mmCIF file with all atom_site columns, C-alpha atoms and ligand atoms in Angstrom:
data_model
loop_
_atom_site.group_PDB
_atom_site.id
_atom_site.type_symbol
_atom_site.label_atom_id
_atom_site.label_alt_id
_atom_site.label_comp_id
_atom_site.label_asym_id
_atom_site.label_entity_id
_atom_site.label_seq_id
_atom_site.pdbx_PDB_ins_code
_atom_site.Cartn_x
_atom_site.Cartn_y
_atom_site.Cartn_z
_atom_site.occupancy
_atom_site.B_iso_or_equiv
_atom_site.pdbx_formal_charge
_atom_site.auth_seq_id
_atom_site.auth_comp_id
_atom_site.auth_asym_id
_atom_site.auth_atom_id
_atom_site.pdbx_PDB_model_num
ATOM   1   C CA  . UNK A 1 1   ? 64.578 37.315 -66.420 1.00 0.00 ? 1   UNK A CA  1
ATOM   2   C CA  . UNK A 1 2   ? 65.478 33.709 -65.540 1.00 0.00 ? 2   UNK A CA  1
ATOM   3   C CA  . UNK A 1 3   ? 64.800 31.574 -62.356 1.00 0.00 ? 3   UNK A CA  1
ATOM   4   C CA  . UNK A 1 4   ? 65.954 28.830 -60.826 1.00 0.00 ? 4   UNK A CA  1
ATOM   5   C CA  . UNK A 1 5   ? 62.323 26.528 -61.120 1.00 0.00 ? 5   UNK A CA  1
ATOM   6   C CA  . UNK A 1 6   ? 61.417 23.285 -59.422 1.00 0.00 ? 6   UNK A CA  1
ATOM   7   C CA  . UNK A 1 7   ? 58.238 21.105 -59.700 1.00 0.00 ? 7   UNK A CA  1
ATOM   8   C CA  . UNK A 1 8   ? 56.761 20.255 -56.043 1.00 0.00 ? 8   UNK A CA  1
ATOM   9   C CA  . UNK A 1 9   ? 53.818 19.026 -54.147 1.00 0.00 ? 9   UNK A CA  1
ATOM   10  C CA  . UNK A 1 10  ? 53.413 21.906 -51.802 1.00 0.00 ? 10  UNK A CA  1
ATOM   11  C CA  . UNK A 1 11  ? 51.825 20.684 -47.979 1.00 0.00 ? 11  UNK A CA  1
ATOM   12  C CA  . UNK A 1 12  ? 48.540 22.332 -46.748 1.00 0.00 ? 12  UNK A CA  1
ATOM   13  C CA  . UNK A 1 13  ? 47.813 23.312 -43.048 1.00 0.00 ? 13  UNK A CA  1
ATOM   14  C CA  . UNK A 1 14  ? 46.823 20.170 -42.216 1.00 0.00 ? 14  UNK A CA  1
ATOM   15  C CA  . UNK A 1 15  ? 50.120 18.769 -43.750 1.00 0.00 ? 15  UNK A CA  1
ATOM   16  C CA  . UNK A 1 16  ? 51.943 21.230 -41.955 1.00 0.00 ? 16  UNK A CA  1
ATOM   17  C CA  . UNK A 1 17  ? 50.661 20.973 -38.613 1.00 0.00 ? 17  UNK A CA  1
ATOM   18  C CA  . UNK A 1 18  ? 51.294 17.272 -38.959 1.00 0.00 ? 18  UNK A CA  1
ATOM   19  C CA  . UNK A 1 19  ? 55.005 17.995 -39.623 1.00 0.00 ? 19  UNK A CA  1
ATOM   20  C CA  . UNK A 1 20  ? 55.347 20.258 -37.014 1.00 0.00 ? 20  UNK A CA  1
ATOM   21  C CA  . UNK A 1 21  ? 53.846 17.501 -34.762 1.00 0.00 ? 21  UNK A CA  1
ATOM   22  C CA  . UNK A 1 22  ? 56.133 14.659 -35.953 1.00 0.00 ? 22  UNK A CA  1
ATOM   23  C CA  . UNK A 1 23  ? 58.996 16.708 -35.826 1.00 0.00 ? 23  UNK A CA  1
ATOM   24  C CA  . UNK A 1 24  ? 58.323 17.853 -32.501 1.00 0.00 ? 24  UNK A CA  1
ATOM   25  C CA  . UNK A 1 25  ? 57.901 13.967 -31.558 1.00 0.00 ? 25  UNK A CA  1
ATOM   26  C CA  . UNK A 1 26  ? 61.375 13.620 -33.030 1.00 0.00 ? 26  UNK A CA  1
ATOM   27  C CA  . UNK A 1 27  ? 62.870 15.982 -31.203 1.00 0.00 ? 27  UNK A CA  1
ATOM   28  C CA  . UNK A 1 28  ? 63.230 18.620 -33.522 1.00 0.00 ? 28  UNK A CA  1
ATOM   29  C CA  . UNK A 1 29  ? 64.970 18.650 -37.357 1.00 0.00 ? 29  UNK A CA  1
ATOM   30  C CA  . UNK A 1 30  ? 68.302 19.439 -36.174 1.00 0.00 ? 30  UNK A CA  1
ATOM   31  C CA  . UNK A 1 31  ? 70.609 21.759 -37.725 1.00 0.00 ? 31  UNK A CA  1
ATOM   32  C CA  . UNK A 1 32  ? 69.693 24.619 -38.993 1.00 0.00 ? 32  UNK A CA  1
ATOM   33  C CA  . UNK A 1 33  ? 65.790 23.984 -39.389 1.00 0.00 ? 33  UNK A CA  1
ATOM   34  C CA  . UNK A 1 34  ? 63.549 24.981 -42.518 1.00 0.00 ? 34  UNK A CA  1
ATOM   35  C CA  . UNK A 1 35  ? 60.823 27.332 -41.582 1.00 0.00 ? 35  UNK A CA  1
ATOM   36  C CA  . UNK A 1 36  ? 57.443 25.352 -41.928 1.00 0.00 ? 36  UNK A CA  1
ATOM   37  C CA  . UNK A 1 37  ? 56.387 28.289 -45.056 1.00 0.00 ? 37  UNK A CA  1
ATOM   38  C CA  . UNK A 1 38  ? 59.279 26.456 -46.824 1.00 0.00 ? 38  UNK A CA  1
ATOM   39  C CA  . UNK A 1 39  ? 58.562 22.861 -46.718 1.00 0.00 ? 39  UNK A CA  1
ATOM   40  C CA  . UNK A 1 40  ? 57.587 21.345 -49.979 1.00 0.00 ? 40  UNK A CA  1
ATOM   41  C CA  . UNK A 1 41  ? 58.388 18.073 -51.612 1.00 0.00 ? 41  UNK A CA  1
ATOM   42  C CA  . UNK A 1 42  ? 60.231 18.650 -54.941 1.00 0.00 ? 42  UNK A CA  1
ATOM   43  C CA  . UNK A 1 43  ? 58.496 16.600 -58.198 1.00 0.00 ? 43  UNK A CA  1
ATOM   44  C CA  . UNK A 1 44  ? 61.449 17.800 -60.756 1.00 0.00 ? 44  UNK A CA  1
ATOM   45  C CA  . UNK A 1 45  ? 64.304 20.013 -60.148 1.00 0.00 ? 45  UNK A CA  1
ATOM   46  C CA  . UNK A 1 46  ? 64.667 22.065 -63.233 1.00 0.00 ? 46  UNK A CA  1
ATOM   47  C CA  . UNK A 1 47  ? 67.527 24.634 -62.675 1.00 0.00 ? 47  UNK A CA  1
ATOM   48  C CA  . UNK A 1 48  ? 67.656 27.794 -64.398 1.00 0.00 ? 48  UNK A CA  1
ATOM   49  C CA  . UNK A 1 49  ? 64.752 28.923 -66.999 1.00 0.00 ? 49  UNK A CA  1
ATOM   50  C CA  . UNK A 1 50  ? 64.287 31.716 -69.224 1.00 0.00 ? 50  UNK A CA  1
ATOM   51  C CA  . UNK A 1 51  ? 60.857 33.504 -69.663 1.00 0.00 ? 51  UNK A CA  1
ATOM   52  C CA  . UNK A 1 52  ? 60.139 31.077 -72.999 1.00 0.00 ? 52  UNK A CA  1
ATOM   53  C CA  . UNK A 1 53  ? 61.299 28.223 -70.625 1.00 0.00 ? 53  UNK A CA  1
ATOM   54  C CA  . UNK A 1 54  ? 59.087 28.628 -68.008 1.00 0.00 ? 54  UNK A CA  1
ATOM   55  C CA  . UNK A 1 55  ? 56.025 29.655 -70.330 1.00 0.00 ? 55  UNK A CA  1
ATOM   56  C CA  . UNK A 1 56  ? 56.844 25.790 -72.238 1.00 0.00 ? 56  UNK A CA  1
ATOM   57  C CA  . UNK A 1 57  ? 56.819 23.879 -68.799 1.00 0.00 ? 57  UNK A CA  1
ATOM   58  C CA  . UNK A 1 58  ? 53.601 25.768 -67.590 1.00 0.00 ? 58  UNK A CA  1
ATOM   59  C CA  . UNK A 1 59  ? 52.228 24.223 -71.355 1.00 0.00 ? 59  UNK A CA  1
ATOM   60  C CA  . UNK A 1 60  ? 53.298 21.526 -70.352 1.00 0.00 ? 60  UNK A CA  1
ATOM   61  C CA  . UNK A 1 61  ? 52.622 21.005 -66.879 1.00 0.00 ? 61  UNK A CA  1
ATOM   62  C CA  . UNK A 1 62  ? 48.835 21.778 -67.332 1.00 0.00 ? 62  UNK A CA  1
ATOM   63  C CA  . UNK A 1 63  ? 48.442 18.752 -69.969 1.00 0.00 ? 63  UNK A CA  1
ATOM   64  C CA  . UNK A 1 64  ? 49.399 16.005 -67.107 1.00 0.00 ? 64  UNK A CA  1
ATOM   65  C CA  . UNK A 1 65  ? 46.885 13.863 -65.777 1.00 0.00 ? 65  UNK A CA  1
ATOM   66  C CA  . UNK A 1 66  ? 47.288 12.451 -62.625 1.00 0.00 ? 66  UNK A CA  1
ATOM   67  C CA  . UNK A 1 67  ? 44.345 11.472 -59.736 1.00 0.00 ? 67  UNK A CA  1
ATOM   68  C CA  . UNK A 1 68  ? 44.872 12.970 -56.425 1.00 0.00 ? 68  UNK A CA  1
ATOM   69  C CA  . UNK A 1 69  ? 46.892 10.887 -54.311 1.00 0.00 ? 69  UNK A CA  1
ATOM   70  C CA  . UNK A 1 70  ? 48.228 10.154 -50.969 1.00 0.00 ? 70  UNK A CA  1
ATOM   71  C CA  . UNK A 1 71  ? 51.112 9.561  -49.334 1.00 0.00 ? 71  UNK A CA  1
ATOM   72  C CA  . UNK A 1 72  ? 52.831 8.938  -45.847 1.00 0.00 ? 72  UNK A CA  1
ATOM   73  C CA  . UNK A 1 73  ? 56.250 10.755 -44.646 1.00 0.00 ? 73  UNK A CA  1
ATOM   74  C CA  . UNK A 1 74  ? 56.860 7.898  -41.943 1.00 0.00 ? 74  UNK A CA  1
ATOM   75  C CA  . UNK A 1 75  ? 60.914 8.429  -41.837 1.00 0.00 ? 75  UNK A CA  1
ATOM   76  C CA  . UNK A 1 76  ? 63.697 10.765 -41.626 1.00 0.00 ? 76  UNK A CA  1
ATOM   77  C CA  . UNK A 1 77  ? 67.340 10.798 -41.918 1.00 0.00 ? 77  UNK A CA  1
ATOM   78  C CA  . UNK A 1 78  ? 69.891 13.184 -43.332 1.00 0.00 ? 78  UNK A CA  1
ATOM   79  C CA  . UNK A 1 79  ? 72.479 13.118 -46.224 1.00 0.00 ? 79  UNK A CA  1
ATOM   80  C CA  . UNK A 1 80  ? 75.606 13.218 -44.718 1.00 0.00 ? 80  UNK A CA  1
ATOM   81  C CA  . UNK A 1 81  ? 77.704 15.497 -47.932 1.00 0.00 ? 81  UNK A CA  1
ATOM   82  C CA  . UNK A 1 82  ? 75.208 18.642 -47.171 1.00 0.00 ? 82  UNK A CA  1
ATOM   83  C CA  . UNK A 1 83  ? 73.692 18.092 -44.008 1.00 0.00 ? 83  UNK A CA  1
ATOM   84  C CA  . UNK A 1 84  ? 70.277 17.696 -45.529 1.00 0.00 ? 84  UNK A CA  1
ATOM   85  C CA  . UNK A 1 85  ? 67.638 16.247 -42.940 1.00 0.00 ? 85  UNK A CA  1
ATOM   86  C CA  . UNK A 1 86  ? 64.599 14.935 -43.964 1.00 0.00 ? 86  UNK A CA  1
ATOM   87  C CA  . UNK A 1 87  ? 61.275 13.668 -43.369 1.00 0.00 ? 87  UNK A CA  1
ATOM   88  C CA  . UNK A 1 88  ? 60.500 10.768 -46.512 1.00 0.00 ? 88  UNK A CA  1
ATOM   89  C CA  . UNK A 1 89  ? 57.676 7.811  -47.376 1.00 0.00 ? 89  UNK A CA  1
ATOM   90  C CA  . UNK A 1 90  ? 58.813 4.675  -46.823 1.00 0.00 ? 90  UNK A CA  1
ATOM   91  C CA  . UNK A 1 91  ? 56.562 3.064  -49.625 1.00 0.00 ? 91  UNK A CA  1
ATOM   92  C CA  . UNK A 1 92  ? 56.589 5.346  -52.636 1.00 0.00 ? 92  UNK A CA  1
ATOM   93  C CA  . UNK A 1 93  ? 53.128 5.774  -54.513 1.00 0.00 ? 93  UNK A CA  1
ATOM   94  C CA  . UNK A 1 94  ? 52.532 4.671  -57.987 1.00 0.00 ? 94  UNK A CA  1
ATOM   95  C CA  . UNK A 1 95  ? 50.799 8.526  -58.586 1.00 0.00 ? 95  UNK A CA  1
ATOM   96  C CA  . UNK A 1 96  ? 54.155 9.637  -56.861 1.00 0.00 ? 96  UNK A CA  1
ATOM   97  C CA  . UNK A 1 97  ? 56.473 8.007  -59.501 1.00 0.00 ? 97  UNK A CA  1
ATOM   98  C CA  . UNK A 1 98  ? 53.716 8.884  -62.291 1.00 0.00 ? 98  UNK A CA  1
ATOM   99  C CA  . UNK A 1 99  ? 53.802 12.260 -61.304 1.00 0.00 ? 99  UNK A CA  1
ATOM   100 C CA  . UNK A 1 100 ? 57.951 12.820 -61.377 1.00 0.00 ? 100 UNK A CA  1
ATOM   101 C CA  . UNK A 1 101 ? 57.693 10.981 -64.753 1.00 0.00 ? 101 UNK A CA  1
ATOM   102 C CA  . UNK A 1 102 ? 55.131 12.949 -66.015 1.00 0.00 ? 102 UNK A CA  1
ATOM   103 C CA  . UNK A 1 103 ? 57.226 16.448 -65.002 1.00 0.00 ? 103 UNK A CA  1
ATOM   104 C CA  . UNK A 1 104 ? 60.708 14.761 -65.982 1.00 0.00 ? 104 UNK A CA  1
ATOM   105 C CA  . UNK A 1 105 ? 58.813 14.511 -69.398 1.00 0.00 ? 105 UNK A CA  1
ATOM   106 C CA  . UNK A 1 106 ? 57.687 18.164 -69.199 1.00 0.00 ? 106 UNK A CA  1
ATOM   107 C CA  . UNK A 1 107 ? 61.108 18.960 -68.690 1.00 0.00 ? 107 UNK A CA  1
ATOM   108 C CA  . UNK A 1 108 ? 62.671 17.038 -71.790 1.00 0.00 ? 108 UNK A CA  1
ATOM   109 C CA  . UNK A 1 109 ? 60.027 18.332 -73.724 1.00 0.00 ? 109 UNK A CA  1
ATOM   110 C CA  . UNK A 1 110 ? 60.833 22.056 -73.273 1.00 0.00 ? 110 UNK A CA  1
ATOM   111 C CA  . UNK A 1 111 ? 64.280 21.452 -73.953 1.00 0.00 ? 111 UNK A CA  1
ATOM   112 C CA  . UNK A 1 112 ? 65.845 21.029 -70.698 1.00 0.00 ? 112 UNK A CA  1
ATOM   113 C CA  . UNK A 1 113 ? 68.502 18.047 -69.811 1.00 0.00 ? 113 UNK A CA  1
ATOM   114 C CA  . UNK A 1 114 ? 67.473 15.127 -68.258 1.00 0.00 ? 114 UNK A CA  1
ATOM   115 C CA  . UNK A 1 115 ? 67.768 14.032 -64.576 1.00 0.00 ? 115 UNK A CA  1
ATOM   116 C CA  . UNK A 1 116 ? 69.849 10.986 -64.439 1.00 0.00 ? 116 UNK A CA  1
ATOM   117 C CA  . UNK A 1 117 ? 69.720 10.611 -60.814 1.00 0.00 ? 117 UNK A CA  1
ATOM   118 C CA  . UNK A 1 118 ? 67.499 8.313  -58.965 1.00 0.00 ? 118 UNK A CA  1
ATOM   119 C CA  . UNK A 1 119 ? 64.120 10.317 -57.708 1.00 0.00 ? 119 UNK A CA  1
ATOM   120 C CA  . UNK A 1 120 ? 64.185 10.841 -53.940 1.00 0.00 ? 120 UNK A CA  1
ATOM   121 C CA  . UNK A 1 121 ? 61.253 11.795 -52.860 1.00 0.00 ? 121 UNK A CA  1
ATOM   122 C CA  . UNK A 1 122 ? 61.455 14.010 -49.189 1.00 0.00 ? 122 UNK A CA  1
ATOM   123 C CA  . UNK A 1 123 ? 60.632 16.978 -47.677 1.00 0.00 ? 123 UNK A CA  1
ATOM   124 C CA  . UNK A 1 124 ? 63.833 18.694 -46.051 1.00 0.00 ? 124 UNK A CA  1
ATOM   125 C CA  . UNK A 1 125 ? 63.793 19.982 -42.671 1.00 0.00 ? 125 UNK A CA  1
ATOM   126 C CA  . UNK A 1 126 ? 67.122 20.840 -41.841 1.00 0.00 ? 126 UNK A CA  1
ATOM   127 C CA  . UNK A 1 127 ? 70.400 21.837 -43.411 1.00 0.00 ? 127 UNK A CA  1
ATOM   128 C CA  . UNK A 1 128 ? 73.950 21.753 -41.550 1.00 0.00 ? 128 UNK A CA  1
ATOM   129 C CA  . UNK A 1 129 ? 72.084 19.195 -40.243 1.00 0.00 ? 129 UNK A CA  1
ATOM   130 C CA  . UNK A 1 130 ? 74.598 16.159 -38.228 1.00 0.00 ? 130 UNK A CA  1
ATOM   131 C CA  . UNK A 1 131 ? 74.686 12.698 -39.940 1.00 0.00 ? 131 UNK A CA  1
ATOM   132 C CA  . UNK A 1 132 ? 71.907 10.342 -38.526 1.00 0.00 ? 132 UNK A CA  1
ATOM   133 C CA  . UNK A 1 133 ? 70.763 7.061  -39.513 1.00 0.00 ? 133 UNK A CA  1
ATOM   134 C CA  . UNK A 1 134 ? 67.551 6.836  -41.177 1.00 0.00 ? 134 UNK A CA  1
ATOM   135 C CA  . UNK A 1 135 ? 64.639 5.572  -38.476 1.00 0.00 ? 135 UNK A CA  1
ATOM   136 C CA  . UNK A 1 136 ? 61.098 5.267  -38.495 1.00 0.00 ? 136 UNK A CA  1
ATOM   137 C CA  . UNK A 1 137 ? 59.430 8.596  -37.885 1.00 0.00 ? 137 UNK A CA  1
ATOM   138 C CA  . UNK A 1 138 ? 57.694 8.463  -34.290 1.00 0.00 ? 138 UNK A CA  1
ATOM   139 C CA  . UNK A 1 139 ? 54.396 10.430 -35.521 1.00 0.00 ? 139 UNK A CA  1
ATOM   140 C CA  . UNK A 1 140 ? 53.782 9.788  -39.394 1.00 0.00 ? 140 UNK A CA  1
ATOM   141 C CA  . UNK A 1 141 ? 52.395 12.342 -41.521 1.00 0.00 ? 141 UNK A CA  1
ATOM   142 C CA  . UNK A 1 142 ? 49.551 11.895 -43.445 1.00 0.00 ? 142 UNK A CA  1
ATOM   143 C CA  . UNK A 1 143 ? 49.872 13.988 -46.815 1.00 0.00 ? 143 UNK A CA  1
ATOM   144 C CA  . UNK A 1 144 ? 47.040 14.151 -49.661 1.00 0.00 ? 144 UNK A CA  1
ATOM   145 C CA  . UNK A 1 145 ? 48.500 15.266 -52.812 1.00 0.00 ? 145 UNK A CA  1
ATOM   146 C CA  . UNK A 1 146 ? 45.323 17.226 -54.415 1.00 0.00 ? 146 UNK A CA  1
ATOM   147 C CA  . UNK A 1 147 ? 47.534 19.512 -56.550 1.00 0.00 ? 147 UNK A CA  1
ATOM   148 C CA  . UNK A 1 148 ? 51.604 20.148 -58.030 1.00 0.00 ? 148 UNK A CA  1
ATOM   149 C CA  . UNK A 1 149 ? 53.283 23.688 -58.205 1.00 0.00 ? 149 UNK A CA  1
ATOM   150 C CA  . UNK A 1 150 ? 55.768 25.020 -60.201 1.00 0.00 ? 150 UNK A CA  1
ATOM   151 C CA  . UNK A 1 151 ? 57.879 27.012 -57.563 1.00 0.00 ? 151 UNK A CA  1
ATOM   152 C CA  . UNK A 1 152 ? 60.835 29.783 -58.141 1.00 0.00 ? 152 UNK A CA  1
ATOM   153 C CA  . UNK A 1 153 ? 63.453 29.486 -55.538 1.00 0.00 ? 153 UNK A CA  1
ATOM   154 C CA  . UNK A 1 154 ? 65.802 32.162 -54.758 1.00 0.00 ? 154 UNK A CA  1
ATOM   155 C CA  . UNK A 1 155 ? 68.345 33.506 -51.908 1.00 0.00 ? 155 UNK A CA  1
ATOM   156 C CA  . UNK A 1 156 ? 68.133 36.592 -49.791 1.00 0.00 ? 156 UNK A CA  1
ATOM   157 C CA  . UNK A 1 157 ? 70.502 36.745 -46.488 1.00 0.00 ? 157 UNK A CA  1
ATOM   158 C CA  . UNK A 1 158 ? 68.807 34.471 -44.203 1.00 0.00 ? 158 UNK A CA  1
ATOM   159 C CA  . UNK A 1 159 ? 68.141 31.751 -47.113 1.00 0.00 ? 159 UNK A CA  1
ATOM   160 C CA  . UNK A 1 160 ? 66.099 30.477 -49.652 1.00 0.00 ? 160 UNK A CA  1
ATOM   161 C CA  . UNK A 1 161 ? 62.913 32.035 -49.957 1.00 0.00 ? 161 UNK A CA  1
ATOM   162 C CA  . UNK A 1 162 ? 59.972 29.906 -52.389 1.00 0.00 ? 162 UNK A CA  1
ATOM   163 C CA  . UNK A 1 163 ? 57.602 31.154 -54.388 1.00 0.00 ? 163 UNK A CA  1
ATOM   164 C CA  . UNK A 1 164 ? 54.622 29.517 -56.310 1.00 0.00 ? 164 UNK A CA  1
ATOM   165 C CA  . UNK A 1 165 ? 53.962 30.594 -59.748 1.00 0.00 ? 165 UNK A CA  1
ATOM   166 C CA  . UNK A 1 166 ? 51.300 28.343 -60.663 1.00 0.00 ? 166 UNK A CA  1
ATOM   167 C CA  . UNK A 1 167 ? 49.352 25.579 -59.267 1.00 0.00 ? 167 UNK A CA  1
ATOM   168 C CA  . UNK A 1 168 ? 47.210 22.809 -61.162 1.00 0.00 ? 168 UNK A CA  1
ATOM   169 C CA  . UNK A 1 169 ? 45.257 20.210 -59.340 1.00 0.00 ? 169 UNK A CA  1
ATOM   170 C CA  . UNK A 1 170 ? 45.448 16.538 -59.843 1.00 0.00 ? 170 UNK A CA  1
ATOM   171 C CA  . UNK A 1 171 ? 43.263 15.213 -61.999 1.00 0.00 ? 171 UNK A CA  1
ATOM   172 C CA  . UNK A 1 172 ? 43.588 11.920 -64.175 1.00 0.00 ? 172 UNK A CA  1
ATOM   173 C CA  . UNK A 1 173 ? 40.802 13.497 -66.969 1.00 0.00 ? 173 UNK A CA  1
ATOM   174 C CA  . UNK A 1 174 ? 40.960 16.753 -68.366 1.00 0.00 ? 174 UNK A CA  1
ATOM   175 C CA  . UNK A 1 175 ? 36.980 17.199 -67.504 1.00 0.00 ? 175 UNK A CA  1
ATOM   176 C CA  . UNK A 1 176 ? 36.399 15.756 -64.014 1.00 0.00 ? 176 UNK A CA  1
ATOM   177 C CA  . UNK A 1 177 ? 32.932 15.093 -63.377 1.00 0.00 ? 177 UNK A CA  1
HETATM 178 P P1  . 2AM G 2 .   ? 66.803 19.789 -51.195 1.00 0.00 ? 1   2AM G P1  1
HETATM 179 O O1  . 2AM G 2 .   ? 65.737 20.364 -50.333 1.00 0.00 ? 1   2AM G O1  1
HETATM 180 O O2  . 2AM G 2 .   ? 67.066 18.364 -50.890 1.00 0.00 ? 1   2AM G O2  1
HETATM 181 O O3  . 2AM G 2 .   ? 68.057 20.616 -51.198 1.00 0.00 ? 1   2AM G O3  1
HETATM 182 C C1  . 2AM G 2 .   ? 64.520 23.855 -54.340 1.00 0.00 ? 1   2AM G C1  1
HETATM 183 O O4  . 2AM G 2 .   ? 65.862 24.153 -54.218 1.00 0.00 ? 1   2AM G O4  1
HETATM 184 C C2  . 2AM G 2 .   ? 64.271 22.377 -54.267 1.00 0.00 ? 1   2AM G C2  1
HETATM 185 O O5  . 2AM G 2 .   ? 64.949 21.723 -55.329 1.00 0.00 ? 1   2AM G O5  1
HETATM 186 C C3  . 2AM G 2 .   ? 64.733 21.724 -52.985 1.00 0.00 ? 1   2AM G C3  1
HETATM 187 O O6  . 2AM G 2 .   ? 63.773 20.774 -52.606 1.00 0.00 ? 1   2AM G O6  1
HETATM 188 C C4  . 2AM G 2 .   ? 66.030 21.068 -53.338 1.00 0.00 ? 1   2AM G C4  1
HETATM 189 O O7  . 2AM G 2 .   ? 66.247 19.854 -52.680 1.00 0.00 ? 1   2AM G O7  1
HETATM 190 C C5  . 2AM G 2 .   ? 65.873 20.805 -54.797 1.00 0.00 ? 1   2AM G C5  1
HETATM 191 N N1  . 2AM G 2 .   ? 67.145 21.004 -55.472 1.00 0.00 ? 1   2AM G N1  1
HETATM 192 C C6  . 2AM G 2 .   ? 67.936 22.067 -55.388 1.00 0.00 ? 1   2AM G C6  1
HETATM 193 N N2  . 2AM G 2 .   ? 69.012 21.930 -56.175 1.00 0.00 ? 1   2AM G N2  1
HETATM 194 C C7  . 2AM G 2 .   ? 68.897 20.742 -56.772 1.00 0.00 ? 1   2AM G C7  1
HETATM 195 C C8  . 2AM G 2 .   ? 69.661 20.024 -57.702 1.00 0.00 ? 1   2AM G C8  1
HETATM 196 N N3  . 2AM G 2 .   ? 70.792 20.490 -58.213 1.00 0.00 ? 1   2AM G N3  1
HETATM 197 N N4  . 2AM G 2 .   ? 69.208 18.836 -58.070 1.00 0.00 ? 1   2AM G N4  1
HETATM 198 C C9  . 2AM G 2 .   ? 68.071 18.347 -57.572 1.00 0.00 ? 1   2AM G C9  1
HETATM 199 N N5  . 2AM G 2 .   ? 67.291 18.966 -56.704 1.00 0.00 ? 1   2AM G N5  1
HETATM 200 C C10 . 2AM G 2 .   ? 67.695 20.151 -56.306 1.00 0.00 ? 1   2AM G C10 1
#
């Protein structure tokens, strides 16, 4: 059966908690918010896979070597065509950009078409969200990237529901001391 498949650094409990928070100090997402078991920050959108798809990009996705990172969501904004809201780094990590590489390559090489769009890292919050300028958040959130998931996404009635089907850690040798 095929499934509509992203790449994403998934948030912990700490992560969480610290969205929550910053949120909160923002005055909420707006719009129509994400439930916290939802937020993620995609790596790779890959669209719709088949079985053979999916078992090539799990191949794949276990032969990338990246160290553990981390990263700071210190602003939001929306996109003003789908009332997207978001929480985002400011200063994008080199293991960040290493890491979308690494699963746009994944991607190529199990025969899917490349993303020609710019990579935007964020972590939406809201949808039907109103149009707001992008400001500093008033909390940041601290984030350490220890691991990436390949996540199915689907839709029931009250929205998209995630689900991870595999998880690797980060790890820039393929025998870490
Ligand atoms: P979004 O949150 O900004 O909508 C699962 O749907 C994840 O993949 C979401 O993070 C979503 O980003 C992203 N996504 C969905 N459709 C996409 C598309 N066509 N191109 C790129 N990313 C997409």
């Amino acid at each position: 059966m095929s499934e509509r498949l992203f790449f994403a650094l998934v948030p912990g409990e700490a992560e969480r908690d610290a969205i929550h928070r910053a949120l909160e100090a923002a005055g909420g997402p707006g719009g129509r918010p994400m439930p916290r078991q939802n937020w993620h920050l995609t790596l790779r959108f890959l669209g719709t896979v088949e079985p053979d798809g999916r078992a090539c990009l799990e191949r794949a996705a276990a032969r990338i070597r990246v160290a553990p990172f981390a990263l700071t969501l210190d602003r939001q904004g929306s996109w003003r065509g789908p009332g997207v809201a978001w929480l985002a780094p400011s200063a994008i990590p080199t293991h960040l950009t290493a890491l979308n590489a690494a699963s746009e390559a994944a991607a190529l090489a199990c025969g899917l078409a490349a993303d020609e769009r710019p990579y935007r890292p964020h972590v939406t919050v809201a949808r039907k969200a109103p149009a707001r300028d992008t400001t500093e958040l008033p909390e940041a959130v601290p984030w350490k990237a220890t691991a990436f998931s390949l996540m199915a996404s689907r839709r029931d009635s009250r929205g998209a529901v995630y689900r991870e089907l595999a998880r690797w850690p980060l790890a820039n040798t393929a025998f870490p001391a």
